[in-house]
mmCIF file of N, CA and C in Angstrom:
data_model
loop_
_atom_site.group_PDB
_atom_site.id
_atom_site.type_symbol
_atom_site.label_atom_id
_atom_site.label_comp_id
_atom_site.label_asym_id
_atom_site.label_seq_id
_atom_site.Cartn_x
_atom_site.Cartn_y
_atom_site.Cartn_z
ATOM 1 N N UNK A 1 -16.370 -5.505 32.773
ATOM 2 C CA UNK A 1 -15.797 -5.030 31.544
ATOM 3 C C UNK A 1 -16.901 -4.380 30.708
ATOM 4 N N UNK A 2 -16.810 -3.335 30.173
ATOM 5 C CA UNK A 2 -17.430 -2.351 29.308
ATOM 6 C C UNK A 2 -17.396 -3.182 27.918
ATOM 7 N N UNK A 3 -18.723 -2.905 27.416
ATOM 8 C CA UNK A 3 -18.774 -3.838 25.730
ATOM 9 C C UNK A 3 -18.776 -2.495 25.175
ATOM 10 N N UNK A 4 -18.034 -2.537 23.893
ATOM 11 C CA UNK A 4 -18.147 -1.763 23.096
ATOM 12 C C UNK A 4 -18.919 -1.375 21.918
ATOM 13 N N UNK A 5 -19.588 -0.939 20.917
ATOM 14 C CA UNK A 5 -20.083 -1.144 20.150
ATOM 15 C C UNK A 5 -19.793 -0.048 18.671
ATOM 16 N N UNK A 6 -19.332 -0.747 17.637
ATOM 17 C CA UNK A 6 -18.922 -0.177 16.777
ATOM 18 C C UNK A 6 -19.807 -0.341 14.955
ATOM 19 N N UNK A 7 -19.855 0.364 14.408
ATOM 20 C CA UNK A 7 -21.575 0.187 13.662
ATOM 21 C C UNK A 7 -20.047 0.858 12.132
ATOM 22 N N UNK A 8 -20.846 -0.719 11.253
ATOM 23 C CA UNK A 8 -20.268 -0.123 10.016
ATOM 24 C C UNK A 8 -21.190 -0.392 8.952
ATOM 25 N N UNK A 9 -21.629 1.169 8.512
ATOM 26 C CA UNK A 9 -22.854 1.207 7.429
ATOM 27 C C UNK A 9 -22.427 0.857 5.862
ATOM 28 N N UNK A 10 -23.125 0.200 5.078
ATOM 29 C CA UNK A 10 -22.331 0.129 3.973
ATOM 30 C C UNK A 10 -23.500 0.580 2.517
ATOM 31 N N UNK A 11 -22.987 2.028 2.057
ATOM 32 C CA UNK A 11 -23.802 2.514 0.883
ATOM 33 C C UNK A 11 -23.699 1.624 -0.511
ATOM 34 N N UNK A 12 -24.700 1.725 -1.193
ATOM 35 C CA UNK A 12 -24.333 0.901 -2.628
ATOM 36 C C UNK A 12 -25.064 1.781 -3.685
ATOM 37 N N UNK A 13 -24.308 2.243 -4.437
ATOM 38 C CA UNK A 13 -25.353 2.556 -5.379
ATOM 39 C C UNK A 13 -25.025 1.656 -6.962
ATOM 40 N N UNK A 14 -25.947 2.324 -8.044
ATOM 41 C CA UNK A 14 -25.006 1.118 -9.144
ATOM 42 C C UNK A 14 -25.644 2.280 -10.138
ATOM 43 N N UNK A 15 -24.785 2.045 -11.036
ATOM 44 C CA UNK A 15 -24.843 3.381 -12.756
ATOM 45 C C UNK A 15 -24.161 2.592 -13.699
ATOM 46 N N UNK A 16 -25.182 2.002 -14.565
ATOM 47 C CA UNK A 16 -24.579 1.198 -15.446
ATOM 48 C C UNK A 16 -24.428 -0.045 -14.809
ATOM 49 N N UNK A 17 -22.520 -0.028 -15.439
ATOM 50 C CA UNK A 17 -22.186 -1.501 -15.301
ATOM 51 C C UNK A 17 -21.374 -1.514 -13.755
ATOM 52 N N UNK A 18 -21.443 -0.082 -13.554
ATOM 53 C CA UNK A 18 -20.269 0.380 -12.266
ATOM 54 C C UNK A 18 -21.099 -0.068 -11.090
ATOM 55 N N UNK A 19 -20.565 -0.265 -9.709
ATOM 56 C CA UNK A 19 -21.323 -0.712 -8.672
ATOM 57 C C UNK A 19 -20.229 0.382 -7.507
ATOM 58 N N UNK A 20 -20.487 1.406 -6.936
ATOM 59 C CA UNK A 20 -19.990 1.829 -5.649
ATOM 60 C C UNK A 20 -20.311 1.383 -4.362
ATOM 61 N N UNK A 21 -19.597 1.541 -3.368
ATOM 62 C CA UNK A 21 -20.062 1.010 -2.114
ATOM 63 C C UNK A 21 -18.829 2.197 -1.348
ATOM 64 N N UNK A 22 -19.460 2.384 -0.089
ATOM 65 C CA UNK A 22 -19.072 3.084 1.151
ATOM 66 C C UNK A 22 -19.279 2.870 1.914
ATOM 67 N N UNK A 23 -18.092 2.502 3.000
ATOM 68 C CA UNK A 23 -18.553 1.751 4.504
ATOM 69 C C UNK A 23 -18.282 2.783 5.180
ATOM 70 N N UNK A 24 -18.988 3.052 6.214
ATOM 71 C CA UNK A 24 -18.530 3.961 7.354
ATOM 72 C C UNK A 24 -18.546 3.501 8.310
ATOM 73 N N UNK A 25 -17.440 3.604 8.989
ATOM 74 C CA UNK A 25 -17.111 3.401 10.731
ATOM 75 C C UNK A 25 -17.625 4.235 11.175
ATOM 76 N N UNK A 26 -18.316 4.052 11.898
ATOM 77 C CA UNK A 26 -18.550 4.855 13.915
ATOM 78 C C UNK A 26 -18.705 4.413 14.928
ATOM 79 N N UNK A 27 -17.846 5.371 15.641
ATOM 80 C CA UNK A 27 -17.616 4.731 16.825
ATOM 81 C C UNK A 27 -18.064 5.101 18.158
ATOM 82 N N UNK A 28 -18.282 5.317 19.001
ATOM 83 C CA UNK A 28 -18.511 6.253 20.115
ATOM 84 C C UNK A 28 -17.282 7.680 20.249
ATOM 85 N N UNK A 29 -16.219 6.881 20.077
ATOM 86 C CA UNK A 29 -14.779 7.554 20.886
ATOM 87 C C UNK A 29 -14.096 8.757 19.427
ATOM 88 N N UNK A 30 -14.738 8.253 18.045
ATOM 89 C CA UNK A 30 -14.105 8.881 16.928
ATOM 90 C C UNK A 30 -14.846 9.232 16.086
ATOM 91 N N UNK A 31 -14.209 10.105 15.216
ATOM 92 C CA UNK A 31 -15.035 11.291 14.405
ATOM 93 C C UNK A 31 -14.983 9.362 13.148
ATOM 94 N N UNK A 32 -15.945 9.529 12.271
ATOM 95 C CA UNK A 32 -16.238 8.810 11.382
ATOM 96 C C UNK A 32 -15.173 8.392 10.022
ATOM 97 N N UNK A 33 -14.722 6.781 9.966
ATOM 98 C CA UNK A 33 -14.040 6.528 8.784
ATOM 99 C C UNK A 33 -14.650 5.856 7.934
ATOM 100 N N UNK A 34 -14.008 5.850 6.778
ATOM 101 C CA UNK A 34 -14.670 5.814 5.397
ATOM 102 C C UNK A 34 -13.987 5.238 4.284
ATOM 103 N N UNK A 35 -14.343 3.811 3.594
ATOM 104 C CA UNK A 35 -13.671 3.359 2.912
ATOM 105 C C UNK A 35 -14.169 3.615 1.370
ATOM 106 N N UNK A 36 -13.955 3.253 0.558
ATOM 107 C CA UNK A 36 -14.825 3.030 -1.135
ATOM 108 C C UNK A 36 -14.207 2.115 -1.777
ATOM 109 N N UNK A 37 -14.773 1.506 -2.471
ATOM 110 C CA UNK A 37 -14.664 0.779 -3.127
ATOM 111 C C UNK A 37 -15.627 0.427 -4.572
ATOM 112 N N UNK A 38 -15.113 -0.093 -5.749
ATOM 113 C CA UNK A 38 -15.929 0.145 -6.696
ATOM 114 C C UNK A 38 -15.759 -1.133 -7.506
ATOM 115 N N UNK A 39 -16.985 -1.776 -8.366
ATOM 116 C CA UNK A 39 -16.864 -2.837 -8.928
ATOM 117 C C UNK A 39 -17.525 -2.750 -10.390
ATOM 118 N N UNK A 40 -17.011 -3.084 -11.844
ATOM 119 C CA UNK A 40 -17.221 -2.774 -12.906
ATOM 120 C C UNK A 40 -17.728 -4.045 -13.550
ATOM 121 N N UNK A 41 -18.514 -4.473 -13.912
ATOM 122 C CA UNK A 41 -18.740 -5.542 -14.804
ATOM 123 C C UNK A 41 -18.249 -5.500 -15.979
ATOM 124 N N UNK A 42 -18.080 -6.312 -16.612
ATOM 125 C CA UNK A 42 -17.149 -6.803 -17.690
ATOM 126 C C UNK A 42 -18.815 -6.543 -19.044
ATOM 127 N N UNK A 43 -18.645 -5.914 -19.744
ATOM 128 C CA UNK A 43 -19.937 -6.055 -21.178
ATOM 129 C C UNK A 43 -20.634 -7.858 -20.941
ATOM 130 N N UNK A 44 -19.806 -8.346 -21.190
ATOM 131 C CA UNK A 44 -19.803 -9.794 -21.630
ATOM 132 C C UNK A 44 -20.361 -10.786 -20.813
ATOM 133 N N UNK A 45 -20.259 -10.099 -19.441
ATOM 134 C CA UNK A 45 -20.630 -11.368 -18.505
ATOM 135 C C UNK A 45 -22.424 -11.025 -18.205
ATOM 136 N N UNK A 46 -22.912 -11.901 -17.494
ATOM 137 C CA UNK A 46 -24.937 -11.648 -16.948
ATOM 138 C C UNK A 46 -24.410 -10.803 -15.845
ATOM 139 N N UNK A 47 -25.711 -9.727 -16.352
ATOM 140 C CA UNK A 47 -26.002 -8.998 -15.014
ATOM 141 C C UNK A 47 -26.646 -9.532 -14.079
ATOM 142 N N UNK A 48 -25.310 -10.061 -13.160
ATOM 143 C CA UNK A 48 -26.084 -10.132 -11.762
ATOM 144 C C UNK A 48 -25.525 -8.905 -10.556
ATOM 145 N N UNK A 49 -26.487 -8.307 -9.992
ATOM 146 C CA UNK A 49 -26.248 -7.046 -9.549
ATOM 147 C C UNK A 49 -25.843 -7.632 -7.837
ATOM 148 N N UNK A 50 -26.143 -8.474 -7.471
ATOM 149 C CA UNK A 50 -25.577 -9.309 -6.089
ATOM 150 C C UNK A 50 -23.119 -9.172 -6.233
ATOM 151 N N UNK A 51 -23.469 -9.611 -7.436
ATOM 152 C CA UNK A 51 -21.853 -9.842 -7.877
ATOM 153 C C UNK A 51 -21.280 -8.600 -7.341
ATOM 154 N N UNK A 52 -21.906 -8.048 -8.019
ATOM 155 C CA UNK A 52 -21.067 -5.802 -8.338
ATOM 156 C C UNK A 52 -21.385 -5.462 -6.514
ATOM 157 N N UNK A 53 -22.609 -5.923 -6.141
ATOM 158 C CA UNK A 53 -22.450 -5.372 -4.499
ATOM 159 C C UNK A 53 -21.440 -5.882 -3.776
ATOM 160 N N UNK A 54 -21.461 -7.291 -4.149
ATOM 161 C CA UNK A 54 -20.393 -8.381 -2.846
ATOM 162 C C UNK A 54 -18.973 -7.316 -3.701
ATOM 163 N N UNK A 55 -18.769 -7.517 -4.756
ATOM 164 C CA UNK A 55 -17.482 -6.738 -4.866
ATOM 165 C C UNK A 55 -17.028 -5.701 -4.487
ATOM 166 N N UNK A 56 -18.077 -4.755 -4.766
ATOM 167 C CA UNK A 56 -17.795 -3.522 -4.299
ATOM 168 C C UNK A 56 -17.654 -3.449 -2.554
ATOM 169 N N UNK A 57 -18.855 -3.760 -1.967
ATOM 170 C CA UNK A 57 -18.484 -3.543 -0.673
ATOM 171 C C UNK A 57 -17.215 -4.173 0.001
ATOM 172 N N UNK A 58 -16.998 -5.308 -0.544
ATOM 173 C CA UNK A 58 -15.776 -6.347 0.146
ATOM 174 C C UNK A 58 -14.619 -5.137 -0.001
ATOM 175 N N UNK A 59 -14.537 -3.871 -1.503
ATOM 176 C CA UNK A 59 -13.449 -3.903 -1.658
ATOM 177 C C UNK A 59 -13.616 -2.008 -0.693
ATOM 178 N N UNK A 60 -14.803 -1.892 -0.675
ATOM 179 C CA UNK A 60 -14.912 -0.545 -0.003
ATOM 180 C C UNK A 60 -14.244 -0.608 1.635
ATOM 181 N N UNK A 61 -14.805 -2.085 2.224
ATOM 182 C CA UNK A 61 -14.135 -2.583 3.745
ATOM 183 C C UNK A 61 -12.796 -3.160 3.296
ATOM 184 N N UNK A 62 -12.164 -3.339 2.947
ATOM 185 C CA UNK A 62 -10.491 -3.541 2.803
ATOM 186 C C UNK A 62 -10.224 -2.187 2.883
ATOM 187 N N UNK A 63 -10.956 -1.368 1.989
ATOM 188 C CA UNK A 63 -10.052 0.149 2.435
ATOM 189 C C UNK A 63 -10.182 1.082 3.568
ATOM 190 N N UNK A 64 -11.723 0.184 4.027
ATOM 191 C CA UNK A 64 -11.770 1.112 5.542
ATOM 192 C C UNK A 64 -10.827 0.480 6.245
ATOM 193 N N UNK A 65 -10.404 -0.824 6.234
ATOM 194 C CA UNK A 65 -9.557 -1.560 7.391
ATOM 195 C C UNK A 65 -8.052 -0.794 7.385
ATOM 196 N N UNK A 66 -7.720 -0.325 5.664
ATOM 197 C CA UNK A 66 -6.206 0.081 5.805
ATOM 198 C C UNK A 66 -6.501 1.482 6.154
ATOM 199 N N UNK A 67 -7.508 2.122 6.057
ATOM 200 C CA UNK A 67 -7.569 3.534 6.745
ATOM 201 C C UNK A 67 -7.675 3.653 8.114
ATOM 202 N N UNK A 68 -8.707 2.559 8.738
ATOM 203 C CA UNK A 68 -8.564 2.710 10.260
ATOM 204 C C UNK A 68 -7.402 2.457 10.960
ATOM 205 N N UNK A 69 -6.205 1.528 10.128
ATOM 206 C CA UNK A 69 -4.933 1.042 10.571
ATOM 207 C C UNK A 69 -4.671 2.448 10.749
ATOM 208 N N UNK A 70 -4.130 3.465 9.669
ATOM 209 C CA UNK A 70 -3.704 4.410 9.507
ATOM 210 C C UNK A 70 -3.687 5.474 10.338
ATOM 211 N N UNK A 71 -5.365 5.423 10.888
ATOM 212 C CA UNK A 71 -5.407 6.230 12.439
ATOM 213 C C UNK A 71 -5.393 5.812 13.486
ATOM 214 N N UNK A 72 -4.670 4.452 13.477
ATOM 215 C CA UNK A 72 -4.612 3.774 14.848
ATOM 216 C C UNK A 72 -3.183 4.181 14.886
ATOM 217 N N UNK A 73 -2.021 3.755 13.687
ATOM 218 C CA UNK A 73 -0.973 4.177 13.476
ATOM 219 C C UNK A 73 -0.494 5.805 13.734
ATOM 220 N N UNK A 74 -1.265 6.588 13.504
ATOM 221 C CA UNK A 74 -1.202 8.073 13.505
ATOM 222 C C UNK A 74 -1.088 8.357 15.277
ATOM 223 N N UNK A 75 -2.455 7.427 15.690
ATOM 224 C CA UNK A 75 -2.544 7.827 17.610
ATOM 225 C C UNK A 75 -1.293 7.631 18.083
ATOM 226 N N UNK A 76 -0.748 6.370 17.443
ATOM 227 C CA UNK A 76 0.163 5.656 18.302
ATOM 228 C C UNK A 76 1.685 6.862 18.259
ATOM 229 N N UNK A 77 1.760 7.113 17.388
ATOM 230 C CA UNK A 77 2.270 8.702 16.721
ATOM 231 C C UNK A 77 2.687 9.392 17.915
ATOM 232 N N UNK A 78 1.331 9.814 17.809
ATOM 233 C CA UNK A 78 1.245 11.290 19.134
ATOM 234 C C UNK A 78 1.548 10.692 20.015
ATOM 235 N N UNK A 79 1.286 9.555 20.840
ATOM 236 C CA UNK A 79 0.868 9.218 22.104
ATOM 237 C C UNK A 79 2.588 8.509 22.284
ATOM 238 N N UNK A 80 3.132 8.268 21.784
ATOM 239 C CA UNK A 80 4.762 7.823 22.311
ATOM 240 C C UNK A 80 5.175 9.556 22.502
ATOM 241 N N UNK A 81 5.212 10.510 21.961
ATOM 242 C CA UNK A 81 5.973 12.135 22.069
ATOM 243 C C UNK A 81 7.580 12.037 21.553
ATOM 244 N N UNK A 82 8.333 12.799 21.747
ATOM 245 C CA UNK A 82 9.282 12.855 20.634
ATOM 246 C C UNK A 82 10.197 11.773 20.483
ATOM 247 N N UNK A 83 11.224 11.552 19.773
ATOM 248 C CA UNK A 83 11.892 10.130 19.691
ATOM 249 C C UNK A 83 12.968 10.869 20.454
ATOM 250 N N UNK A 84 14.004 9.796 21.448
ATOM 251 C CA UNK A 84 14.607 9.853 22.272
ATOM 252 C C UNK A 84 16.330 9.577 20.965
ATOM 253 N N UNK A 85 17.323 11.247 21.847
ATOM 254 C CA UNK A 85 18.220 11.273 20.699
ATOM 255 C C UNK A 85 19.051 10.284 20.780
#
């Protein structure tokens, strides 16, 4: 059996109180997916900049997961061909 190997990078930057994050899928077999996600601190609470990353990235990979659904959903699409009348 063939192992596969699938690599998901995750960007962070932070401006202010805002925290971004971007995960990217790649794969061998597919062009590259891409989630975002973003995390805001509240004025009021301590800056801890660990918080705004775990948030952000957690919420950047939830959206790569419903995007990669989306093109797994899309293959599955093409690959049945027209619906039977």
């Amino acid at each position: 059996m063939e192992a596969k190997q699938w690599t998901v990078q995750i960007y962070i930057t932070e401006d202010g109180d805002d925290t971004r994050a971007h995960a990217v899928l790649t794969t061998r077999d597919t062009a590259s997916v891409t989630g975002r996600g973003v995390a805001r601190r509240n004025p009021v609470d301590r800056p801890i900049p660990e918080i705004g990353d775990e948030l952000a990235a957690s919420r950047a990979l939830e959206d790569l997961a419903i995007r990669l659904h989306d093109v797994a959903s899309d293959d599955i699409v093409q690959l049945a061909g027209p619906a039977a009348p």
